[in-house]
Coordinates of C-alpha atoms in Angstrom, one line a residue:
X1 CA 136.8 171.6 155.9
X2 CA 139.4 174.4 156.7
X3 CA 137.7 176.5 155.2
X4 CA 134.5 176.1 156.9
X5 CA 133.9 178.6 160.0
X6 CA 133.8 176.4 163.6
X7 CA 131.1 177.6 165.8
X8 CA 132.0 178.1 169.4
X9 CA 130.6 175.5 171.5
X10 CA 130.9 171.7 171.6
X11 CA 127.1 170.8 170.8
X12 CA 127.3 173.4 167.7
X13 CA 130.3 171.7 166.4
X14 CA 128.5 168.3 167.2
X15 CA 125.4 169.6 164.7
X16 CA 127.6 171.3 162.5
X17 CA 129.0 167.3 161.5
X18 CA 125.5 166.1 162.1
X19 CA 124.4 168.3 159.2
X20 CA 127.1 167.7 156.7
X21 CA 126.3 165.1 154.2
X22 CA 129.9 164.7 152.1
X23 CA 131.5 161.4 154.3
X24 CA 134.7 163.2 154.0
X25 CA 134.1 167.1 154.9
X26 CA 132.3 165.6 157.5
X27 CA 135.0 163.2 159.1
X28 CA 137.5 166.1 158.4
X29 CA 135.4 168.3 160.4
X30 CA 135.1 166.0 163.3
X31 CA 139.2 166.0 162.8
X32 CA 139.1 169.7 163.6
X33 CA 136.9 169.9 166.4
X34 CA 138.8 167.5 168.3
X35 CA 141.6 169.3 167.7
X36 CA 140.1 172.6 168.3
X37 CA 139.0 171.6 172.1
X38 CA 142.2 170.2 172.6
X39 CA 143.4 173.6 172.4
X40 CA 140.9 175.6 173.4
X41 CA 138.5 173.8 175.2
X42 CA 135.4 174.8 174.0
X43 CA 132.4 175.2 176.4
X44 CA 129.8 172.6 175.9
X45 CA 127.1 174.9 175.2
X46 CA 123.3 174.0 173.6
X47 CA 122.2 172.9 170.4
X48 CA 119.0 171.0 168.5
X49 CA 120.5 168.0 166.6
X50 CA 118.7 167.0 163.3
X51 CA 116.3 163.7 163.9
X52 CA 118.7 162.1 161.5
X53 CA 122.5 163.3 160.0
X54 CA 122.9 164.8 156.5
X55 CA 123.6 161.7 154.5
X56 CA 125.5 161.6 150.8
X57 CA 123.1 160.2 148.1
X58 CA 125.1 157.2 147.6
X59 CA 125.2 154.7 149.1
X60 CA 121.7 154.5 149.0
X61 CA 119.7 153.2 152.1
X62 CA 117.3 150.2 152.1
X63 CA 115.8 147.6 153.7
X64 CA 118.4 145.7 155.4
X65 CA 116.9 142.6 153.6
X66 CA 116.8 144.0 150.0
X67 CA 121.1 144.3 150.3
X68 CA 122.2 140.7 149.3
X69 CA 124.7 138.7 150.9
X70 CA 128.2 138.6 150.4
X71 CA 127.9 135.1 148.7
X72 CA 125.2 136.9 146.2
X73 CA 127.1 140.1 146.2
X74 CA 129.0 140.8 142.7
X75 CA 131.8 142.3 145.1
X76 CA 134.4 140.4 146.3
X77 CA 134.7 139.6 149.7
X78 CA 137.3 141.8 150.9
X79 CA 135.3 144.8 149.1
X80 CA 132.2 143.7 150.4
X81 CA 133.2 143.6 154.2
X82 CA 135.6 146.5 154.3
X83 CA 132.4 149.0 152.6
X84 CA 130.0 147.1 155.6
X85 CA 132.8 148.7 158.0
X86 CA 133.2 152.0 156.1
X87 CA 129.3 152.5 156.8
X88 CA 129.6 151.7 160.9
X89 CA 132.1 154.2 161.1
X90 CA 130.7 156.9 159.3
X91 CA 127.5 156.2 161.2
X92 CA 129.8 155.8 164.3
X93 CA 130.7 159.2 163.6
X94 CA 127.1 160.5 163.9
X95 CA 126.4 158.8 167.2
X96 CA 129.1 160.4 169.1
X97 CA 128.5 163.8 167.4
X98 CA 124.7 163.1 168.5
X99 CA 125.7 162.2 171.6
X100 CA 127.7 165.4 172.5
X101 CA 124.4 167.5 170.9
X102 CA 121.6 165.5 172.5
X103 CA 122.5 165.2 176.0
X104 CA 124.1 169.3 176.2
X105 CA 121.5 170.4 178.2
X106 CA 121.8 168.1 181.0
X107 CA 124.5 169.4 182.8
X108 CA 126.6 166.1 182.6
X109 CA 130.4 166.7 183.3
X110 CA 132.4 168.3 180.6
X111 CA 134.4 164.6 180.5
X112 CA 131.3 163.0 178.8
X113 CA 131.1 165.6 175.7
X114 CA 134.9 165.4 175.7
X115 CA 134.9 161.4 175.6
X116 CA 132.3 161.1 173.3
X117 CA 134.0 164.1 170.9
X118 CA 137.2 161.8 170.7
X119 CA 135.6 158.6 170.1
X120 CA 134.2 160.8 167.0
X121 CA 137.5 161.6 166.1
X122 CA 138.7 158.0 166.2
X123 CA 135.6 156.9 164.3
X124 CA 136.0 159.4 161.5
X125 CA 139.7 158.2 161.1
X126 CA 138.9 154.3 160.9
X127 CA 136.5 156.1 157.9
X128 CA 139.0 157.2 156.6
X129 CA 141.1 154.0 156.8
X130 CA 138.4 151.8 155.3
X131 CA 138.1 154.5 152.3
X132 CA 141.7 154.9 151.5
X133 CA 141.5 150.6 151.3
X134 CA 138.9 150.8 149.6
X135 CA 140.0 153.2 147.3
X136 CA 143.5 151.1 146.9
X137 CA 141.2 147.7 145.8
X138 CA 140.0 150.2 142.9
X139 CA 136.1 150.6 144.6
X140 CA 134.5 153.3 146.5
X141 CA 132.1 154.1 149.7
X142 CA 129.0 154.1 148.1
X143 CA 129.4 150.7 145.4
X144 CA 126.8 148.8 147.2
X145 CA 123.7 150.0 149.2
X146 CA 123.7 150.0 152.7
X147 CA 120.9 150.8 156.1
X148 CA 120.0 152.7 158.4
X149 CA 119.6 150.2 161.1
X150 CA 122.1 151.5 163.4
X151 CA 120.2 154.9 163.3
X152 CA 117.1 153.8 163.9
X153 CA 118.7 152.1 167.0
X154 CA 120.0 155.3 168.1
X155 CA 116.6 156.9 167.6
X156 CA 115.5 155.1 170.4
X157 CA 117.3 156.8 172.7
X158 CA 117.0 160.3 171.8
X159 CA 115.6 160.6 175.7
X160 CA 117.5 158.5 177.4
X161 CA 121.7 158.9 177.9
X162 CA 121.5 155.8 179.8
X163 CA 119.6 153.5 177.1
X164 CA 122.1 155.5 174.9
X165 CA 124.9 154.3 176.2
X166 CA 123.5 150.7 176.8
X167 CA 122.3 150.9 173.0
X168 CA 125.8 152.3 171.7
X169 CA 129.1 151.9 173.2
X170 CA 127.9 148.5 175.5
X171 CA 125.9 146.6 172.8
X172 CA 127.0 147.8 169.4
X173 CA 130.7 148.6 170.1
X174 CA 130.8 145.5 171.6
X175 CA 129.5 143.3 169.4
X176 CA 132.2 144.8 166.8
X177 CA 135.1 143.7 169.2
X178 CA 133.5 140.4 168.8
X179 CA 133.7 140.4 165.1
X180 CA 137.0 141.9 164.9
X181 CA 138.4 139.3 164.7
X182 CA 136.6 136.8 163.0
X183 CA 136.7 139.9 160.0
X184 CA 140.4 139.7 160.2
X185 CA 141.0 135.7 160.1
X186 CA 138.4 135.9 156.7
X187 CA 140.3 138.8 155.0
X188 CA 143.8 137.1 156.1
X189 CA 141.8 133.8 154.8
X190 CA 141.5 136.4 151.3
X191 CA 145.2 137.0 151.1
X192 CA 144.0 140.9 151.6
X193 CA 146.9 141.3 154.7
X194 CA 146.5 144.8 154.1
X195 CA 142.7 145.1 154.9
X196 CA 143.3 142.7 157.8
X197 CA 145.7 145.1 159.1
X198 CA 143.3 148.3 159.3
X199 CA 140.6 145.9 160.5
X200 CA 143.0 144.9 163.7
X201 CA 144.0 148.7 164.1
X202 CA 140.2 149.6 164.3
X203 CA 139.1 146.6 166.6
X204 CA 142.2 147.5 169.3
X205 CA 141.1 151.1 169.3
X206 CA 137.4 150.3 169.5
X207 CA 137.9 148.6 173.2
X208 CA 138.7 152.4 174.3
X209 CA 135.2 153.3 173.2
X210 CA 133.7 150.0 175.0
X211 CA 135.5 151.3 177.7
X212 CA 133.9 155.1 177.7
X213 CA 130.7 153.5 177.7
X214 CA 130.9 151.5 181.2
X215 CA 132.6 154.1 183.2
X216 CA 129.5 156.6 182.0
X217 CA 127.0 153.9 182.1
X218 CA 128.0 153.4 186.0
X219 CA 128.3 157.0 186.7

């Protein structure tokens, strides 16, 4: 990701991560334009966003109902639920970035693109959490299939920042503080202490993001 030239506005960056398939360059990216405005503050400029991100070719997306439970999956629980997580945060990752892109040319204040730039940041580091776990238990992002569901949510929105931010940080954020901790009593149930751990780290963070969402939803 160093290596790779950062345009010069926020909504470029934004499609620059949009477009990048590899989960890692792309969470590394979204590393560096965080960091990039921090210092800089890069203007907010204009930009087309893809109808859908740059995704790697595994996991492979289906129908939500062709990916079998975690009772039928061969994986074991803690596997099973922490590569469910990896895939909401790399998506996560893509609805912020979209978010910044999508909504550029209305004029909103530089705030929003800079909120929803750092909730892409903290997505793409609870990524990287879940992977590193993931990678410790001796599996991989991309050992079971996964959906698109949260995208196709998203899609709804494309014209709408309001139904955006109802659809996003109010119902789908939300609903993962709710699960939070149910997630972390099962994986503490597991014995996987460790798992539970990143899962509570992710979960307080998340309430930030709820948080983005009603100030800008009320705006």
């Amino acid at each position: 990701a160093a290596a790779v030239h950062l345009p010069s506005t926020l909504a470029e960056c934004a499609c620059l991560v949009l477009n990048t398939a590899e989960p890692l360059m792309k969470t590394a990216l979204s590393h560096r334009i965080w960091e990039a405005h921090l210092t800089e503050a890069l203007p907010v400029g204009a930009a087309t966003p893809p109808d859908k991100p740059s995704r790697p070719d595994i996991p492979q997306l289906v129908n939500p109902r062709l990916i079998p439970s975690q009772k039928k999956s061969p994986l074991p629980l803690n596997i099973y639920q922490l590569h469910n997580l990896a895939h909401v945060e790399l998506n996560a990752v893509d609805l912020a970035m979209d978010s910044v892109a999508r909504f550029a040319h209305l004029g909103l204040p530089v705030q929003f693109y800079t909120d929803f730039l750092h909730i892409a940041d903290d997505e793409a580091r609870h990524f990287g959490w879940c992977n590193q776990r993931l990678r410790e238990l001796g599996s991989f992002y991309g050992a079971m299939n996964a959906h698109a569901l949260l995208w196709e949510s998203a899609r709804q929105s494309f014209d709408d920042v309001t139904d955006r931010l109802a659809l996003v940080p109010l119902a789908a954020e939300a609903r993962g503080l709710d699960a939070a901790p149910r997630l972390v009593q099962r994986l503490n149930g597991f014995a996987d202490h460790s798992s539970a751990a990143v899962v509570d780290m992710i979960g307080l963070q998340e309430k930030a993001h709820v948080a983005v969402g009603v100030h800008w939803f009320r705006w």
